[in-house]
Coordinates of C-alpha atoms and ligand atoms in Angstrom, one line a residue:
X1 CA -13.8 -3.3 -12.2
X2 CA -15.7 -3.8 -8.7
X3 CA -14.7 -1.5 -5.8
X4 CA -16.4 -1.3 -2.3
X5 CA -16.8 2.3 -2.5
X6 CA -17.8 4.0 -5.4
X7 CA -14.6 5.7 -7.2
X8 CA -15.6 9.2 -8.3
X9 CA -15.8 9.8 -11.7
X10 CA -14.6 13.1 -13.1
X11 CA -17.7 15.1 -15.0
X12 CA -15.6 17.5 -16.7
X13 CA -12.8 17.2 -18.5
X14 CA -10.5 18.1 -15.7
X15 CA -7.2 16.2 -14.9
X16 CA -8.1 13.5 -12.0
X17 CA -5.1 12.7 -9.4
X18 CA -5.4 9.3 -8.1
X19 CA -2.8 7.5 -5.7
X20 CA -2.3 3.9 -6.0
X21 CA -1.8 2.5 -2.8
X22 CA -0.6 -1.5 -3.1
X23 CA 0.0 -3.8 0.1
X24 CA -0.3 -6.9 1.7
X25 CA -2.5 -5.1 4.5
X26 CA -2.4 -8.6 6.4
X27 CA -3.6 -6.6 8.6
X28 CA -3.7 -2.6 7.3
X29 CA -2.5 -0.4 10.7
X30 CA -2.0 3.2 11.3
X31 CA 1.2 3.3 9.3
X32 CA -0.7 2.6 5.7
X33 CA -3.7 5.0 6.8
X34 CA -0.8 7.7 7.7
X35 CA 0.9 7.6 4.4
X36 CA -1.9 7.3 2.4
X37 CA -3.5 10.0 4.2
X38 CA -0.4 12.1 3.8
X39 CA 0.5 11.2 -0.4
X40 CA -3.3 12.9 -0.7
X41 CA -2.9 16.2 1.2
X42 CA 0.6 17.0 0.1
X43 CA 0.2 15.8 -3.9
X44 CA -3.8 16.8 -3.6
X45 CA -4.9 13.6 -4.8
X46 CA -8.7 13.3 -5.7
X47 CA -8.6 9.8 -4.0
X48 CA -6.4 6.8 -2.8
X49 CA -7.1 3.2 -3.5
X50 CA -6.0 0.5 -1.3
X51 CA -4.9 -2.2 -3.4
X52 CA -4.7 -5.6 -1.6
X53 CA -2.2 -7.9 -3.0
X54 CA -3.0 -10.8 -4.6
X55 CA -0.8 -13.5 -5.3
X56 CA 2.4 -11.5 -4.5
X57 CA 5.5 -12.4 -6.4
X58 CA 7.7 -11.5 -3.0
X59 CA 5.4 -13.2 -0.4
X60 CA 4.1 -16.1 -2.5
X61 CA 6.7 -18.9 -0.8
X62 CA 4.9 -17.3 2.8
X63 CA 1.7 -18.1 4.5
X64 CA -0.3 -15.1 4.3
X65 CA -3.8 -14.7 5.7
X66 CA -6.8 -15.0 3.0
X67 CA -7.6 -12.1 0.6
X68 CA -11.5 -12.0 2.4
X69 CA -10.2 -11.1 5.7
X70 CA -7.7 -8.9 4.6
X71 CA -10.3 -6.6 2.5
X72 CA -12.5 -6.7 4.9
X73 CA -10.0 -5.2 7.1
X74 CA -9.2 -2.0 4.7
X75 CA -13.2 -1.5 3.9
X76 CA -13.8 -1.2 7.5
X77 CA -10.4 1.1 8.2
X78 CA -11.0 3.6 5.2
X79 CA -14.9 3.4 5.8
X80 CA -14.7 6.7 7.6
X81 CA -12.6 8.5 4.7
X82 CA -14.4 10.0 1.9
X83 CA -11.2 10.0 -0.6
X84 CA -10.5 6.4 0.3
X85 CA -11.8 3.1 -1.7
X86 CA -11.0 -0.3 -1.9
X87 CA -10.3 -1.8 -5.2
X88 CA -10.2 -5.5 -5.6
X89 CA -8.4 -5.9 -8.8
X90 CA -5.5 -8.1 -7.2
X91 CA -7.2 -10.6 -5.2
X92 CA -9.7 -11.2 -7.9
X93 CA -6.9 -12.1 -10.2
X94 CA -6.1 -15.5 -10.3
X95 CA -2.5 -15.2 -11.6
X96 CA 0.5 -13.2 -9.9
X97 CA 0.3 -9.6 -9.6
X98 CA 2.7 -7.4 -10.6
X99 CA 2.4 -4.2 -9.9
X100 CA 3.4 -2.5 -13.4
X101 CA 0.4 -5.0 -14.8
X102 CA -2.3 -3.4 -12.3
X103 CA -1.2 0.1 -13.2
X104 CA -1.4 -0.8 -16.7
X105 CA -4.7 -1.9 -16.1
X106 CA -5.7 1.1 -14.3
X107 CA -4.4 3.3 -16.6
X108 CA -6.7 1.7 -19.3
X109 CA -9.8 1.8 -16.9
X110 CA -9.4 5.6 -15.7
X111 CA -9.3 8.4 -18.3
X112 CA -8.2 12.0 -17.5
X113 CA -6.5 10.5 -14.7
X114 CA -2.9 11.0 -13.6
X115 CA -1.6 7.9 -11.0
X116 CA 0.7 8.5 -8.5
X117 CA 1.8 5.0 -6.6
X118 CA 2.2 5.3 -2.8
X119 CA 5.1 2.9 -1.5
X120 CA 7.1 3.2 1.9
X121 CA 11.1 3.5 1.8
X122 CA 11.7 -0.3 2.1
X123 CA 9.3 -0.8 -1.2
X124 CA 11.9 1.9 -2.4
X125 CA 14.7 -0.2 -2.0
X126 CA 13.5 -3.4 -3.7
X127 CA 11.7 -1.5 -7.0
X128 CA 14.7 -1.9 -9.7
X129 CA 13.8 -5.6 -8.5
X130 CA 10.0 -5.5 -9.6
X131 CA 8.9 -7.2 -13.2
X132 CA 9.3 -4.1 -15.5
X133 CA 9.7 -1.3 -13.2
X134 CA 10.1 1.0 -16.8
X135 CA 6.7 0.8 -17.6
X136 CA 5.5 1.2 -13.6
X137 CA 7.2 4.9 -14.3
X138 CA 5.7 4.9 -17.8
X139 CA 2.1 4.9 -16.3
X140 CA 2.7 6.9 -13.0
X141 CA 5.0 8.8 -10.7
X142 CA 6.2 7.4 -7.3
X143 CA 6.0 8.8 -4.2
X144 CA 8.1 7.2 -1.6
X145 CA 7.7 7.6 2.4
X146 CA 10.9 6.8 4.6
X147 CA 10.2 4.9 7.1
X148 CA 13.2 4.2 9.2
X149 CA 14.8 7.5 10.4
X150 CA 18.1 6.4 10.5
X151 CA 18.2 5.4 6.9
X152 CA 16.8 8.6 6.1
X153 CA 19.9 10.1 4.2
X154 CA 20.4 6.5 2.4
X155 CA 16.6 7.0 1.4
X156 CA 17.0 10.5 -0.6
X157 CA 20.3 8.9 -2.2
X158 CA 18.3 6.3 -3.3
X159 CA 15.5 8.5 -4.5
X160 CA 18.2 10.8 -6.3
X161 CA 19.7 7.9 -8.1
X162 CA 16.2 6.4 -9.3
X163 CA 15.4 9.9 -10.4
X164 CA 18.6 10.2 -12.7
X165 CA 17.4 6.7 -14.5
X166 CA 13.7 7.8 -14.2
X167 CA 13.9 11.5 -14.8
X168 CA 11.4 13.3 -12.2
X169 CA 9.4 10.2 -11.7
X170 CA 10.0 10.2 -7.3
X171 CA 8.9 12.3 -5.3
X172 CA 9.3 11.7 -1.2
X173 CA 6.6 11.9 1.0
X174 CA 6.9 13.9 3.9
X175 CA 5.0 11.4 6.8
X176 CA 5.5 10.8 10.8
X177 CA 7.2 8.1 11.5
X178 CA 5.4 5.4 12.5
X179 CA 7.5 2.5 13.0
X180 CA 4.9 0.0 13.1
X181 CA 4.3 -2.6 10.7
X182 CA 2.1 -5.7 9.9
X183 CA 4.6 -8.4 11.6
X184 CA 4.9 -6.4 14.5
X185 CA 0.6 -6.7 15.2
X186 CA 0.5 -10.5 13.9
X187 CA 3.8 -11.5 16.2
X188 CA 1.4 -8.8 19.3
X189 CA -1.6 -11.0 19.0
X190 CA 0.1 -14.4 18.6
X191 CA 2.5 -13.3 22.1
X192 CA -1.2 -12.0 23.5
X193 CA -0.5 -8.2 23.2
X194 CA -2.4 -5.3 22.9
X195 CA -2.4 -3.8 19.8
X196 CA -5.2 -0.8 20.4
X197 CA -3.7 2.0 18.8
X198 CA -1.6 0.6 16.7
X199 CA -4.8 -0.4 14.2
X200 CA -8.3 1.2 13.9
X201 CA -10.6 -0.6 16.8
X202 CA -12.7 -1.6 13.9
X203 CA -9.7 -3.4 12.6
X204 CA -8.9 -4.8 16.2
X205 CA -12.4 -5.8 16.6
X206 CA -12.5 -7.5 13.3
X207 CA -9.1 -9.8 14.5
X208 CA -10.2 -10.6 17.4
X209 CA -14.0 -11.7 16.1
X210 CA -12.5 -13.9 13.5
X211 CA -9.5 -15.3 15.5
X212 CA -6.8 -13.9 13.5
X213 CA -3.1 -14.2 14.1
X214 CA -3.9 -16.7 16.7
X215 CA -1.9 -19.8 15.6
X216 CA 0.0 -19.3 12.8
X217 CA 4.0 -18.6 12.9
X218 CA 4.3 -14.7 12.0
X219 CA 6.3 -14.0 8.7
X220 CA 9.4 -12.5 9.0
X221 CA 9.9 -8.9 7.2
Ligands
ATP301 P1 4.9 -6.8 6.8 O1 5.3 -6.4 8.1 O2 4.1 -8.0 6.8 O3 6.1 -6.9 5.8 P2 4.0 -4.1 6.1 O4 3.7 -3.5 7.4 O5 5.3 -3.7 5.5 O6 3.9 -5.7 6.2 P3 2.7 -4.0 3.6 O7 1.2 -4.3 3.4 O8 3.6 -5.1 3.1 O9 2.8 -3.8 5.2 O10 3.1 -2.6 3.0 C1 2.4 -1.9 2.0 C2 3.2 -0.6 1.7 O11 3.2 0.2 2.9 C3 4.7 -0.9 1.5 O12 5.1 0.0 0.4 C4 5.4 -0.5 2.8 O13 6.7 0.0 2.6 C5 4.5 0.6 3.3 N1 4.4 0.7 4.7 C6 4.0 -0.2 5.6 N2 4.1 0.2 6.9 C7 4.6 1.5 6.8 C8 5.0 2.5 7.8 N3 4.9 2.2 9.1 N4 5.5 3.6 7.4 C9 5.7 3.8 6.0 N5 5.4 3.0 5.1 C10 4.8 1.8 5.4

């Protein structure tokens, strides 16, 4: 399978921890890099991979911005992050991706290695709604960040419940809260606002070089 960055190989026989980090990334912002960032030190994973979605089965009825732009987006953001790599398993698929497929996948590709998929609370929410969400936990455990304060004590219900039907399979993920999100920077650039610090400048740059979030209507979450 083709990556941008090369995805370390274990040379022993050693258990390999490796998050699985799935998203629309249209465009990636500080709140992915913080979670991912965060699911490696506190699990010590060996490496996240940013997995752009494909054809999503949630977003497919909505306009979302082409699969070059948006990779090119999380190469340049995670360039400066040894444990980080882009994999391009999703867009390169031609049919829908579900996400218990890709880990399934994954799984086959990477020996000696134990996955651990990276959502935020929202993704949370909708999982029991995802194609086959017995065989996601079959492959890999979960860990969840909240994302809304407020809902935190709804969150850890939730994450109670899933792990009586899913025995130990969540674990939360212990983040800041940054309450930013990809509408909020498409809706900013179409309404003319800054969005510096919100996304790497390289990611910024990359927008603003290639017209981005200019004229189309901004999805609602
Ligand atoms: P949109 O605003 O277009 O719905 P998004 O900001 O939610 O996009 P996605 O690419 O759809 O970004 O999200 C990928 C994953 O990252 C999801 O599991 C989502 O819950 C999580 N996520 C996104 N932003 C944050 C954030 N600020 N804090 C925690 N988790 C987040």
């Amino acid at each position: 399978m083709e990556t941008e960055k090369k995805i370390t190989q274990t040379t022993d026989n050693s258990l390999k921890r490796m998050g699985i980090f799935g998203g629309t990334f249209d465009p990636i912002h500080h709140g992915h890099l913080m979670i991912a960032e965060n699911a490696r030190e506190q699990y010590s994973l060996d490496q996240v991979l940013f997995i752009p979605t494909g054809h999503s089965p949630l977003k497919h009825k909505q306009q979302i911005t082409d699969s070059v732009h948006r990779c090119a987006m999380v190469s340049k953001a995670i360039a400066d992050n040894p444990h980080f790599a882009l994999h391009r398993i999703e867009v390169h698929s031609q049919e829908i991706s579900y996400t218990f497929r890709t880990i399934e996948m994954l799984k086959e590709n990477y020996k000696n290695t134990e996955l651990f998929f990276i959502l935020g609370a929202d993704s949370l929410f909708d999982f029991e709604s995802w194609r086959s969400p017995e065989l996601i936990v079959k492959n890999c455990s979960i860990l969840a960040a909240y994302r809304e304060h407020k809902r935190q004590e709804e969150f850890l219900l939730h994450l109670s419940y899933l792990n009586e039907k899913y025995p130990g399979k969540f674990h939360p993920l212990d983040t800041p809260n940054l309450e930013v999100s990809s509408h909020e920077i498409r809706r900013r650039v179409q309404e003319k606002k800054t969005i510096r610090y919100l996304v790497p400048k390289v990611v910024e740059d990359y927008i603003r070089e290639h017209g981005l979030y200019q004229s189309a209507i901004p999805r609602q979450r």
